[in-house]
mmCIF file of C-alpha atoms and ligand atoms in Angstrom:
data_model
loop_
_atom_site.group_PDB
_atom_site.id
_atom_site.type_symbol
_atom_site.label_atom_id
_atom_site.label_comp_id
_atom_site.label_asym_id
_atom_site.label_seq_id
_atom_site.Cartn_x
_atom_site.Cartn_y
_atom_site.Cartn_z
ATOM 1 C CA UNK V 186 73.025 -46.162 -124.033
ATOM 2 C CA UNK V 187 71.041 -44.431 -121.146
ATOM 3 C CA UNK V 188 67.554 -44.428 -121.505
ATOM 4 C CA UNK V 189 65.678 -41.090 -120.601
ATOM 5 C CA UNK V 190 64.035 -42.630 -117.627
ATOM 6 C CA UNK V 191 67.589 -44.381 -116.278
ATOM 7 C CA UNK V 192 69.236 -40.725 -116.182
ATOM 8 C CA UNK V 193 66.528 -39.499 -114.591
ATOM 9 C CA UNK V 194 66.765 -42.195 -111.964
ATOM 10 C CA UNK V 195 70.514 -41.754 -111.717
ATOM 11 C CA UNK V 196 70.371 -37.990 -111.285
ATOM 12 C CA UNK V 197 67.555 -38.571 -108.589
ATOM 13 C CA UNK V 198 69.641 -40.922 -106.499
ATOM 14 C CA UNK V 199 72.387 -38.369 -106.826
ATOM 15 C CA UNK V 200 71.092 -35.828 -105.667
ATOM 16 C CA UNK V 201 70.013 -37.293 -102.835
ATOM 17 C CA UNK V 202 73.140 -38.558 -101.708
ATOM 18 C CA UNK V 203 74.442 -35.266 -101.983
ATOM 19 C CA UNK V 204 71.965 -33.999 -99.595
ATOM 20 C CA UNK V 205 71.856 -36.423 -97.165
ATOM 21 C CA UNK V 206 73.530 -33.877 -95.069
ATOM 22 C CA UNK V 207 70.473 -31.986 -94.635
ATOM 23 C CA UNK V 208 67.685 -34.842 -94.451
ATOM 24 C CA UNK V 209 65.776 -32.485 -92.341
ATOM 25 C CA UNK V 210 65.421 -29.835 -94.979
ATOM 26 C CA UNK V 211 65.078 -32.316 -98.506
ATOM 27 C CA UNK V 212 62.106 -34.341 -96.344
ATOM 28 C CA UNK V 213 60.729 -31.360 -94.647
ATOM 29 C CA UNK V 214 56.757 -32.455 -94.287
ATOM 30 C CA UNK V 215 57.580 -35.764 -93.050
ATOM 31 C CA UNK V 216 60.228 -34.819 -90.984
ATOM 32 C CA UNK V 217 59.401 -32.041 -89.025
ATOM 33 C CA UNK V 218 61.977 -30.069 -87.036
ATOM 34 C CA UNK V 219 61.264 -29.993 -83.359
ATOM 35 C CA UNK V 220 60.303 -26.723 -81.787
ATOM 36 C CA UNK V 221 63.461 -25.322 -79.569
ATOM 37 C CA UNK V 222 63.993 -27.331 -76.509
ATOM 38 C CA UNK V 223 61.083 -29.425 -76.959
ATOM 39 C CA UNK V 224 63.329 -32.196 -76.883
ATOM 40 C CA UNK V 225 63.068 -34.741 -75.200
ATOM 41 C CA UNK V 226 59.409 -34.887 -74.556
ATOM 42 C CA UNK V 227 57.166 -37.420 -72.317
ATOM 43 C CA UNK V 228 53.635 -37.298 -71.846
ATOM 44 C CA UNK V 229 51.265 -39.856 -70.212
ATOM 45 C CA UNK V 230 47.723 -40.215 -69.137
ATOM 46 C CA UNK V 231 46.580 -39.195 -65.593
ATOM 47 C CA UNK V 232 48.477 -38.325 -62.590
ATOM 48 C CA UNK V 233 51.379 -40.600 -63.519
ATOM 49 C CA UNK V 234 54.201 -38.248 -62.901
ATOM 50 C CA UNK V 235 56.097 -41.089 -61.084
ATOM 51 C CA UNK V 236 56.165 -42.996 -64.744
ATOM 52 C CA UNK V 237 57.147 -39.656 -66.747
ATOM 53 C CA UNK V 238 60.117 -39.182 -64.046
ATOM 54 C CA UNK V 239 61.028 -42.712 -64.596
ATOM 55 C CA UNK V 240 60.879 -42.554 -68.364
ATOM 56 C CA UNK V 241 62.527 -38.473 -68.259
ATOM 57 C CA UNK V 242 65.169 -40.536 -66.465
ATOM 58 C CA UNK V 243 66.553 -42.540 -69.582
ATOM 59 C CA UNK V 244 65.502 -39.544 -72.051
ATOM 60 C CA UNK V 245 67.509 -37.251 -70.440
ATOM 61 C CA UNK V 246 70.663 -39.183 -70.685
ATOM 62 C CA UNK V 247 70.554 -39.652 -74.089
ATOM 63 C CA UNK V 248 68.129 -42.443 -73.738
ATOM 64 C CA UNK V 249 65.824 -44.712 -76.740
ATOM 65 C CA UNK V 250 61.989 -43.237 -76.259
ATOM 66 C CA UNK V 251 61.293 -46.835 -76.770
ATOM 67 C CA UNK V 252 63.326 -47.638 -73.239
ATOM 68 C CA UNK V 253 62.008 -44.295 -71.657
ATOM 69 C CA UNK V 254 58.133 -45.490 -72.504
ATOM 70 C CA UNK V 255 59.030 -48.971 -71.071
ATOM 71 C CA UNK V 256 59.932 -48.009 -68.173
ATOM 72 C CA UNK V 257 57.117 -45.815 -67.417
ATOM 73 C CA UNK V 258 54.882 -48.340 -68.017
ATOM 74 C CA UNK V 259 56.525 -50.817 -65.525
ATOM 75 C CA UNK V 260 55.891 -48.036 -62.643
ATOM 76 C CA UNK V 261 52.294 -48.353 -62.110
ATOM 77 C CA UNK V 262 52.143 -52.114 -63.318
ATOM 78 C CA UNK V 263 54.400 -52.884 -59.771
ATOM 79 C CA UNK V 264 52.315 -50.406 -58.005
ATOM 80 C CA UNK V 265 49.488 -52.176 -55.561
ATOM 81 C CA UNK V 266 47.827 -48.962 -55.186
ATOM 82 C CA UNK V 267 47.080 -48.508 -58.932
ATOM 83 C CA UNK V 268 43.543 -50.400 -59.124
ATOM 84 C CA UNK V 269 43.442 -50.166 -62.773
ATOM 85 C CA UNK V 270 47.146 -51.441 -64.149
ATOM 86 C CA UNK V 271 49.019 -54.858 -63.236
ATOM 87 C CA UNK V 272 49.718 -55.449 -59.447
ATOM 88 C CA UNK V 273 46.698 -54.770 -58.044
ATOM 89 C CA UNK V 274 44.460 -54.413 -60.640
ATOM 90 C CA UNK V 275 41.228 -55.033 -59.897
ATOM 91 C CA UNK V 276 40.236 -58.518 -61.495
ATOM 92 C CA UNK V 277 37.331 -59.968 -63.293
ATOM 93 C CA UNK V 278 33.791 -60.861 -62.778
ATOM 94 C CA UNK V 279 35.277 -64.455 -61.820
ATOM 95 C CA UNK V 280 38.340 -62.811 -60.359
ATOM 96 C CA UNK V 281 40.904 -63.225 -61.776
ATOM 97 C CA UNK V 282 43.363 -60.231 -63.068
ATOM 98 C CA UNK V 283 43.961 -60.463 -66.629
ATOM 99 C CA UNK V 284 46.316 -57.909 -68.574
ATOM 100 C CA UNK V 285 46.292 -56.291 -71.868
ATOM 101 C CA UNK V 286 49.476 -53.932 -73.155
ATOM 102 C CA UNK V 287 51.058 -52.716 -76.188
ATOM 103 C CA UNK V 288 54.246 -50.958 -77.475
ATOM 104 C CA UNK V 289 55.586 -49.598 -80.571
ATOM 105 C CA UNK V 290 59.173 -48.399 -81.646
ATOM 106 C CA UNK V 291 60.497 -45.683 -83.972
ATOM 107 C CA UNK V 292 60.272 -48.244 -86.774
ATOM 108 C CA UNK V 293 56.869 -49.094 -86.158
ATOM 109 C CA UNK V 294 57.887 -52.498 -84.849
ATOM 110 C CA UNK V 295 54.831 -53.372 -82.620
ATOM 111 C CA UNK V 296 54.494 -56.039 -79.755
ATOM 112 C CA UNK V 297 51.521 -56.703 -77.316
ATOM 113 C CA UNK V 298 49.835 -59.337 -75.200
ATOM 114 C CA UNK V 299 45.901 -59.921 -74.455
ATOM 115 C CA UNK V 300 44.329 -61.482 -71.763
ATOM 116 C CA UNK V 301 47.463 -62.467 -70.005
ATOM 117 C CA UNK V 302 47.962 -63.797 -66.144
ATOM 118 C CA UNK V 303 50.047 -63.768 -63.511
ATOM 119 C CA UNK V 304 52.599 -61.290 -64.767
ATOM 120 C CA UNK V 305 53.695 -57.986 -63.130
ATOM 121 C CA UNK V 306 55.142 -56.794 -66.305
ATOM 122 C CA UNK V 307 53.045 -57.207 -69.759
ATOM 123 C CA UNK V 308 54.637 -54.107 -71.264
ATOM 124 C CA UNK V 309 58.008 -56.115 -71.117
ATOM 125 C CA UNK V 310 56.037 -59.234 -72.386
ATOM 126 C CA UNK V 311 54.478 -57.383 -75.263
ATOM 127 C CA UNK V 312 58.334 -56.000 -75.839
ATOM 128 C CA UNK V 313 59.605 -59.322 -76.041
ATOM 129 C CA UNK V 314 56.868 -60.492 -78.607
ATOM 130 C CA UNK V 315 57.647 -57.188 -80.357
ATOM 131 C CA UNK V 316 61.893 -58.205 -80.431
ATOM 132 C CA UNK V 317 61.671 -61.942 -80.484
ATOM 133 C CA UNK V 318 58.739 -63.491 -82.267
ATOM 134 C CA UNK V 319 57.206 -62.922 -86.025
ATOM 135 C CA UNK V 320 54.259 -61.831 -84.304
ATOM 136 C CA UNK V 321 52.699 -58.613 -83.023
ATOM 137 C CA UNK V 322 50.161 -60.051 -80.137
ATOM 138 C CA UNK V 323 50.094 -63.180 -78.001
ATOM 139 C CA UNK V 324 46.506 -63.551 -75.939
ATOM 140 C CA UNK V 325 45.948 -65.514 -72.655
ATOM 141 C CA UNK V 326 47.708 -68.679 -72.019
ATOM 142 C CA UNK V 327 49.875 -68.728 -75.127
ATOM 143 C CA UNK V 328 51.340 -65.046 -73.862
ATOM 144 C CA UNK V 329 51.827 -66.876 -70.150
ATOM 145 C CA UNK V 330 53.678 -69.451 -71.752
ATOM 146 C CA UNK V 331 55.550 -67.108 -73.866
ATOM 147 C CA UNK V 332 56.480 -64.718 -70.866
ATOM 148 C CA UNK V 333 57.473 -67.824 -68.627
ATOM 149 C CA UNK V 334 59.812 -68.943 -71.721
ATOM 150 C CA UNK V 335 61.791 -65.868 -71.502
ATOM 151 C CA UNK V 336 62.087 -65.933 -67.774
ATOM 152 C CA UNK V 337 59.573 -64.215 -65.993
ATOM 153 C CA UNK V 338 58.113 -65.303 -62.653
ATOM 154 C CA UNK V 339 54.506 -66.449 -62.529
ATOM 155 C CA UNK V 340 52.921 -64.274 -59.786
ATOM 156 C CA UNK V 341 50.105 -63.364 -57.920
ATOM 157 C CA UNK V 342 48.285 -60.352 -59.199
ATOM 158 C CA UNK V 343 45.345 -60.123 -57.250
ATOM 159 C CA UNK V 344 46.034 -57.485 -53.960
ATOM 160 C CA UNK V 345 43.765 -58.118 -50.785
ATOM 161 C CA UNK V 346 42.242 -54.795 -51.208
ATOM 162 C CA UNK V 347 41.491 -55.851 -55.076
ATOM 163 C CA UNK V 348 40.174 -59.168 -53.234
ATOM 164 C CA UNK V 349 37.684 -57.259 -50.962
ATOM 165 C CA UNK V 350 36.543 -54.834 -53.975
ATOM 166 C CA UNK V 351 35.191 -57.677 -55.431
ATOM 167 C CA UNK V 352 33.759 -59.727 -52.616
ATOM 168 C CA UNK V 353 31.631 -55.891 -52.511
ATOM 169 C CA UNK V 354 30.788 -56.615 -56.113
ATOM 170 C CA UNK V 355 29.667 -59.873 -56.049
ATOM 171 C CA UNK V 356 26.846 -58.742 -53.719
ATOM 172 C CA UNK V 357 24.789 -56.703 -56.610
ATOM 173 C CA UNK V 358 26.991 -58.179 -59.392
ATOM 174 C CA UNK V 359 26.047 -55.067 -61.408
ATOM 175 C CA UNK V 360 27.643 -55.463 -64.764
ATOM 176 C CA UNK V 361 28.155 -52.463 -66.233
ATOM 177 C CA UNK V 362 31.292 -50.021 -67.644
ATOM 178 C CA UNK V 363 32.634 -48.165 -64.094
ATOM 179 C CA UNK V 364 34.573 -46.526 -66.408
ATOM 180 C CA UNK V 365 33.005 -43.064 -66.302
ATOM 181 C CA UNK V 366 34.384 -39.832 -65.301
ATOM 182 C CA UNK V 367 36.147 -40.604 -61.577
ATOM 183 C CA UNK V 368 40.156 -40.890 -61.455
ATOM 184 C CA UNK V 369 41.898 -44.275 -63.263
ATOM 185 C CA UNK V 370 44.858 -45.178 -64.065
ATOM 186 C CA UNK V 371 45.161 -46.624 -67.284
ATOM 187 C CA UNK V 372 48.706 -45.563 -68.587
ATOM 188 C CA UNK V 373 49.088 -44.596 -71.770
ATOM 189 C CA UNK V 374 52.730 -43.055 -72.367
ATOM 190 C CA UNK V 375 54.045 -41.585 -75.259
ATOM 191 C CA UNK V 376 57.590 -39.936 -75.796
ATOM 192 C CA UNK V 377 60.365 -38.279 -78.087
ATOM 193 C CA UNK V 378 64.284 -38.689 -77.365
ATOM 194 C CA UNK V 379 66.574 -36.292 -77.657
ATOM 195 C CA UNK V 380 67.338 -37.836 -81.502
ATOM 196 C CA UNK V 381 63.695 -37.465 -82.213
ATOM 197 C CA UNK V 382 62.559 -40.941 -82.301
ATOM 198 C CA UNK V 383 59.459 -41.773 -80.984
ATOM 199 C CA UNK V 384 57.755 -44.753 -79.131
ATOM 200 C CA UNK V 385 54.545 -45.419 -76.953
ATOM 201 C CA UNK V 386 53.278 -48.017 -74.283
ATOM 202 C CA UNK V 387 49.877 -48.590 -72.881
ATOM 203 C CA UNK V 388 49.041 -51.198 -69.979
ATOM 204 C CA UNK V 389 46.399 -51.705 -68.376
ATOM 205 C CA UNK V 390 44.377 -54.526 -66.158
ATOM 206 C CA UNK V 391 40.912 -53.214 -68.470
ATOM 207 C CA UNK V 392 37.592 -52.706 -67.599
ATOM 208 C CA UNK V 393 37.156 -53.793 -63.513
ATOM 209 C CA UNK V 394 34.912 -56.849 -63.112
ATOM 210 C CA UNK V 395 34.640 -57.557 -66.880
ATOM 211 C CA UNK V 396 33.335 -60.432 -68.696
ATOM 212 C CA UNK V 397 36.156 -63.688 -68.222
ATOM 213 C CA UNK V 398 38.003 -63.120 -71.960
ATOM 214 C CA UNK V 399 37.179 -59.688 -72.625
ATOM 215 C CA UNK V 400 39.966 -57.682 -73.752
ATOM 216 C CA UNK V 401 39.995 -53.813 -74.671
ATOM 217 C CA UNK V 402 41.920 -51.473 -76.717
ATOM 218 C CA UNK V 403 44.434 -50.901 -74.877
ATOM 219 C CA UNK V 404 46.674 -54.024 -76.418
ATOM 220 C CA UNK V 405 45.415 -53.106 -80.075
ATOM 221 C CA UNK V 406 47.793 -50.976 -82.290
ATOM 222 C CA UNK V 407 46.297 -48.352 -83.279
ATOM 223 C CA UNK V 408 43.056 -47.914 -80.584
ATOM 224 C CA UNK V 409 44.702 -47.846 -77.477
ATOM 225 C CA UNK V 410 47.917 -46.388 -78.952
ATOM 226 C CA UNK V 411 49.369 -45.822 -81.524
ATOM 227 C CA UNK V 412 52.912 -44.575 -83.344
ATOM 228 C CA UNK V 413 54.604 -43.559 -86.059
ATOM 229 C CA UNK V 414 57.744 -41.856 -86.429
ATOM 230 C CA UNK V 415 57.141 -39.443 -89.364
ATOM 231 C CA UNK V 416 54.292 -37.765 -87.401
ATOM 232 C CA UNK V 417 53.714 -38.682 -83.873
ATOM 233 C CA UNK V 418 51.944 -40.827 -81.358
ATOM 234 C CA UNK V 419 48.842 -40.812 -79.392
ATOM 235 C CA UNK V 420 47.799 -43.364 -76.888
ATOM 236 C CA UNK V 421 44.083 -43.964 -74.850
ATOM 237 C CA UNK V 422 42.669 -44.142 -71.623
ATOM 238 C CA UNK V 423 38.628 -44.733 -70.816
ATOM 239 C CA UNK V 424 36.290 -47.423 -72.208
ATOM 240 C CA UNK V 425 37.830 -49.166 -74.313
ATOM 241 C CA UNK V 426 35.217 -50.833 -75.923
ATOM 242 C CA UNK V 427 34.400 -47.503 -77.435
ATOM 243 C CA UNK V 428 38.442 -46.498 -78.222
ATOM 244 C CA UNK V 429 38.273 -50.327 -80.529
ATOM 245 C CA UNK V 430 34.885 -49.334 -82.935
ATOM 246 C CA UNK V 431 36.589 -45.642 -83.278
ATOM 247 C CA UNK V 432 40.225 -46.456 -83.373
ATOM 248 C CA UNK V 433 40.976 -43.308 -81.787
ATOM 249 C CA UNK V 434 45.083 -43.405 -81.745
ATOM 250 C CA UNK V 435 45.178 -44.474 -85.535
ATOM 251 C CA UNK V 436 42.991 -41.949 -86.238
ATOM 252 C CA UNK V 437 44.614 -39.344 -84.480
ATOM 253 C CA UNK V 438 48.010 -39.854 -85.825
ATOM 254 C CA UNK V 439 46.460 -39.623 -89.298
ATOM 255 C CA UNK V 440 44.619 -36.086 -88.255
ATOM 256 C CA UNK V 441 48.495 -34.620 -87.615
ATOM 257 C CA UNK V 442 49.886 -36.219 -90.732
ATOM 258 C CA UNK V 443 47.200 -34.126 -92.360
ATOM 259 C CA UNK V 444 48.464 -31.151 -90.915
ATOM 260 C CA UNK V 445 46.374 -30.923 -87.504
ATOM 261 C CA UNK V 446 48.468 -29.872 -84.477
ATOM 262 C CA UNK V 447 48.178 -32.435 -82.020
ATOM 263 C CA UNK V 448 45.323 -30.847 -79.369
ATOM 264 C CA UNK V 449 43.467 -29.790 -82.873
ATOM 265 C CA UNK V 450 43.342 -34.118 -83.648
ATOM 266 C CA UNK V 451 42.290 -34.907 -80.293
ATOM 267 C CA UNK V 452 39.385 -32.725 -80.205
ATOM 268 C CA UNK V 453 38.511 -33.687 -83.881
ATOM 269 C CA UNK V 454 38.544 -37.544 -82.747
ATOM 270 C CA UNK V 455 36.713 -36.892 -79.696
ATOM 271 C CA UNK V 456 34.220 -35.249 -81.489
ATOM 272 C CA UNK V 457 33.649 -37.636 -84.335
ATOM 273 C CA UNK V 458 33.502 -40.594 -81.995
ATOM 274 C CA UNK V 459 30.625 -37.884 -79.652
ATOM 275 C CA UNK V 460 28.831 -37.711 -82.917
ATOM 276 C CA UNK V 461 28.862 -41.526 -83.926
ATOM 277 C CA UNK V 462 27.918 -42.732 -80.186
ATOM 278 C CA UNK V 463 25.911 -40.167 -78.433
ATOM 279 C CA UNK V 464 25.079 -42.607 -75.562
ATOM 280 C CA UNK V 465 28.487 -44.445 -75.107
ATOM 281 C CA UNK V 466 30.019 -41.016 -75.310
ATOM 282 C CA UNK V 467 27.353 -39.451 -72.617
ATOM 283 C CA UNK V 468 27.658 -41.970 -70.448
ATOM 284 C CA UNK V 469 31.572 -42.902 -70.671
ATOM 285 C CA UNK V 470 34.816 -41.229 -70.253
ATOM 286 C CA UNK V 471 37.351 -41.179 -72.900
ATOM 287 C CA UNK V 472 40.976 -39.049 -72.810
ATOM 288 C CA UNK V 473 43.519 -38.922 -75.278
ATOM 289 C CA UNK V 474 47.163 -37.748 -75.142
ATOM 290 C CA UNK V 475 49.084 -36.950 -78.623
ATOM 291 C CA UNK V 476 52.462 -36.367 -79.267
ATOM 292 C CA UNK V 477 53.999 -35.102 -82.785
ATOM 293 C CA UNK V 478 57.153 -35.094 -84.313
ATOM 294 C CA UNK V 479 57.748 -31.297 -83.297
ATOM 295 C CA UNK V 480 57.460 -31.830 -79.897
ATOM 296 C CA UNK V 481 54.325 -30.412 -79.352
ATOM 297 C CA UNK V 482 51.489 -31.689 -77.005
ATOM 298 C CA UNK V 483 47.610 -32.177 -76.812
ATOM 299 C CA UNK V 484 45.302 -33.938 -74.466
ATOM 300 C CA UNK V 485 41.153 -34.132 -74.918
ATOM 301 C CA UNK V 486 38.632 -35.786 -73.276
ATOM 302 C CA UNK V 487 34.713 -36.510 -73.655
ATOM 303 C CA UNK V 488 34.234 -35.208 -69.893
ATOM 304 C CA UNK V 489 36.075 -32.924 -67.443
ATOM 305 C CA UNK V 490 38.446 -34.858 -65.613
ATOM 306 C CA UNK V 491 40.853 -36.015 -67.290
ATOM 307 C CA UNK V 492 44.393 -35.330 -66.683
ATOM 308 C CA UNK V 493 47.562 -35.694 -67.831
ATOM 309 C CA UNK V 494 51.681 -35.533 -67.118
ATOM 310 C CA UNK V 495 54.280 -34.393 -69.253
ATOM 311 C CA UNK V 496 58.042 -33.838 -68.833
ATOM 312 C CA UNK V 497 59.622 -31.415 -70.606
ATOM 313 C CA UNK V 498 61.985 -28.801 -70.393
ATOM 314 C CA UNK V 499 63.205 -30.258 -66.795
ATOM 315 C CA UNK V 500 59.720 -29.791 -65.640
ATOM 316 C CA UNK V 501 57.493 -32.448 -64.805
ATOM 317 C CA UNK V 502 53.707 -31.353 -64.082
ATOM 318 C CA UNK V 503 50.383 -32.676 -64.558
ATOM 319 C CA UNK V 504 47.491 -30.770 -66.633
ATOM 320 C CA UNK V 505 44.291 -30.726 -66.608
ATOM 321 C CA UNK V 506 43.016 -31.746 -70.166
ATOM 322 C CA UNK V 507 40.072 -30.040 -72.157
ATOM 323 C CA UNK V 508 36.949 -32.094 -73.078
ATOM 324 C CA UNK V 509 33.870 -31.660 -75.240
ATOM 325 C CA UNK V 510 31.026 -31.819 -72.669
ATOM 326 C CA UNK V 511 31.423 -29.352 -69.867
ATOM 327 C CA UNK V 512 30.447 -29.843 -65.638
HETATM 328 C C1 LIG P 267 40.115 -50.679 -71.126
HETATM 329 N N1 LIG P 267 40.948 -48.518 -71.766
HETATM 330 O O1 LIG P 267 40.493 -51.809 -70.915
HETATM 331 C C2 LIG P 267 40.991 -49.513 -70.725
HETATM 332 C C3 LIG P 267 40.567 -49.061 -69.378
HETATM 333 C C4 LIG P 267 41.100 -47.760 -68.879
HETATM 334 O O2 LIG P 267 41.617 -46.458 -67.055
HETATM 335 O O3 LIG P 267 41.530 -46.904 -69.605
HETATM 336 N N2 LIG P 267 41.080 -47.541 -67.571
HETATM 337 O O4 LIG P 267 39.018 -50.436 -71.626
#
């Protein structure tokens, strides 16, 4: 004989079989439907229209976000001119360029690498650790290793115009965050595909002439970017050191599944971090981008300057974000 509980299971389970037709509808909350022709969306941090046009390249052929944020990423990490990502990032205190980069996929499947050499690509790297090990992060030489394994070429990283930059340092050695308000290039890159999965990347050669070891948020789920594909994604761009106590992306994911509309969580994590580190916050430069599942967009930053692309709708533009403190 059924027990009270069993039919109530039963009937549960059948009824939502029945209306797996209309997931959209029964979930409605957790999935959101997107907002008409939002879809596909890509949005990254700075002027890195080059990597949204790359990514808007696989998204609008019917492309995986996770593929479209990939291959953002890989644009400014080949690019010598971009002092702040891969190639021709500008290197330690001892000189050497060392890499940190994340990604996550619609099922929350995360990969990243720390303190890695040599390689042009860490977004890839951190994919690979992502597909192919138990793991979710490899650091320094065990991520080398690791990247070599699965066939990619040790390189040089370290550009003769990164060289010279700092041969100029060494002279006052002044260690201290130049992460403040002037243009960098950190990408974070978060997108939507046309079947509403999302994904995000972040890459990034960290902090110029850091401490040998020192590695930011920018490879850590959650502070340098973060996703998740009930609600959204946001990813980070700025001192990182101040994105890692706050846990900015994390935080701002969990701001839209409360309801916030994506610019509304950026401000609200901006703010709280303002609040909880007057001086960092003063003195240092922190931008957000935020994606949710709706296809809507927001971007926020502790000072002016901070700006963004985003392709949608065929369009591919860069905007200037909002930010707490004014000129
Ligand atoms: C870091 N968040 O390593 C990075 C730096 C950055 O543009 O965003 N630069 O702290």
């Amino acid at each position: 004989m059924k027990t009270r509980r069993q039919f109530l299971q039963n009937s549960l389970l059948g009824a939502m079989v029945a209306g797996s037709g209309d997931l959209w509808a029964k979930t409605a909350g957790f999935f959101e439907r997107p907002e008409k022709g939002a879809l596909p969306v890509v949005i990254a941090t700075w002027d890195n229209r080059e990597a949204t046009a790359a990514a808007w390249q696989i998204l609008s052929n019917g492309g995986r976000a996770l593929d479209a944020v990939e291959a953002g990423a890989r644009i400014p990490e080949a690019d010598p001119d971009d002092t702040s990502v891969g190639y021709g990032g500008f290197p330690d205190r001892d000189g050497h360029v060392t890499l940190d980069a994340c990604i996550m996929d619609e099922f929350g499947n995360a990969g990243s690498v720390g303190f890695l050499e040599h390689i042009m690509h860490p977004i890839s790297v951190a994919r690979r650790v992502m597909e192919k090990t138990p793991h979710v992060m490899l650091a320094g030489e065990g991520a080398l290793q690791f990247a070599l394994s699965e066939g990619f070429q040790k390189e040089n990283m370290l550009t003769e115009t990164a060289r010279k930059a700092w041969e100029e340092w060494k002279v006052k050695s002044e260690y201290k965050p130049v992460i403040n308000i002037e243009r960098h290039d950190t990408i974070g890159i978060v997108a939507m595909d046309a079947r509403q999965r999302i994904a995000g990347a972040c890459t990034t050669s960290g902090m110029a002439f850091k401490m040998r070891g020192r590695i930011g948020d920018s490879p850590i789920i959650g502070a340098g970017m973060f996703a998740d594909n009930e609600v959204g994604a946001a990813a980070a761009t700025g001192l990182g050191e101040l994105v890692l106590k706050t846990l900015g992306s994390f935080l701002i994911v969990e701001e839209m599944r409360r309801g916030k509309h994506p610019q509304k969580a950026a401000e609200e994590v901006i703010r709280r971090l303002a609040r909880k580190y007057p001086k960092d916050a003063a003195d240092n430069q922190i931008g957000y981008v935020v994606l949710d599942k709706r296809g809507r967009h927001g971007a926020y930053s502790l000072h002016p300057g901070f700006n963004y692309a985003i392709f949608q709708r065929d369009e591919n533009i860069v905007k200037e974000a909002g930010s707490l403190f004014l000129k």
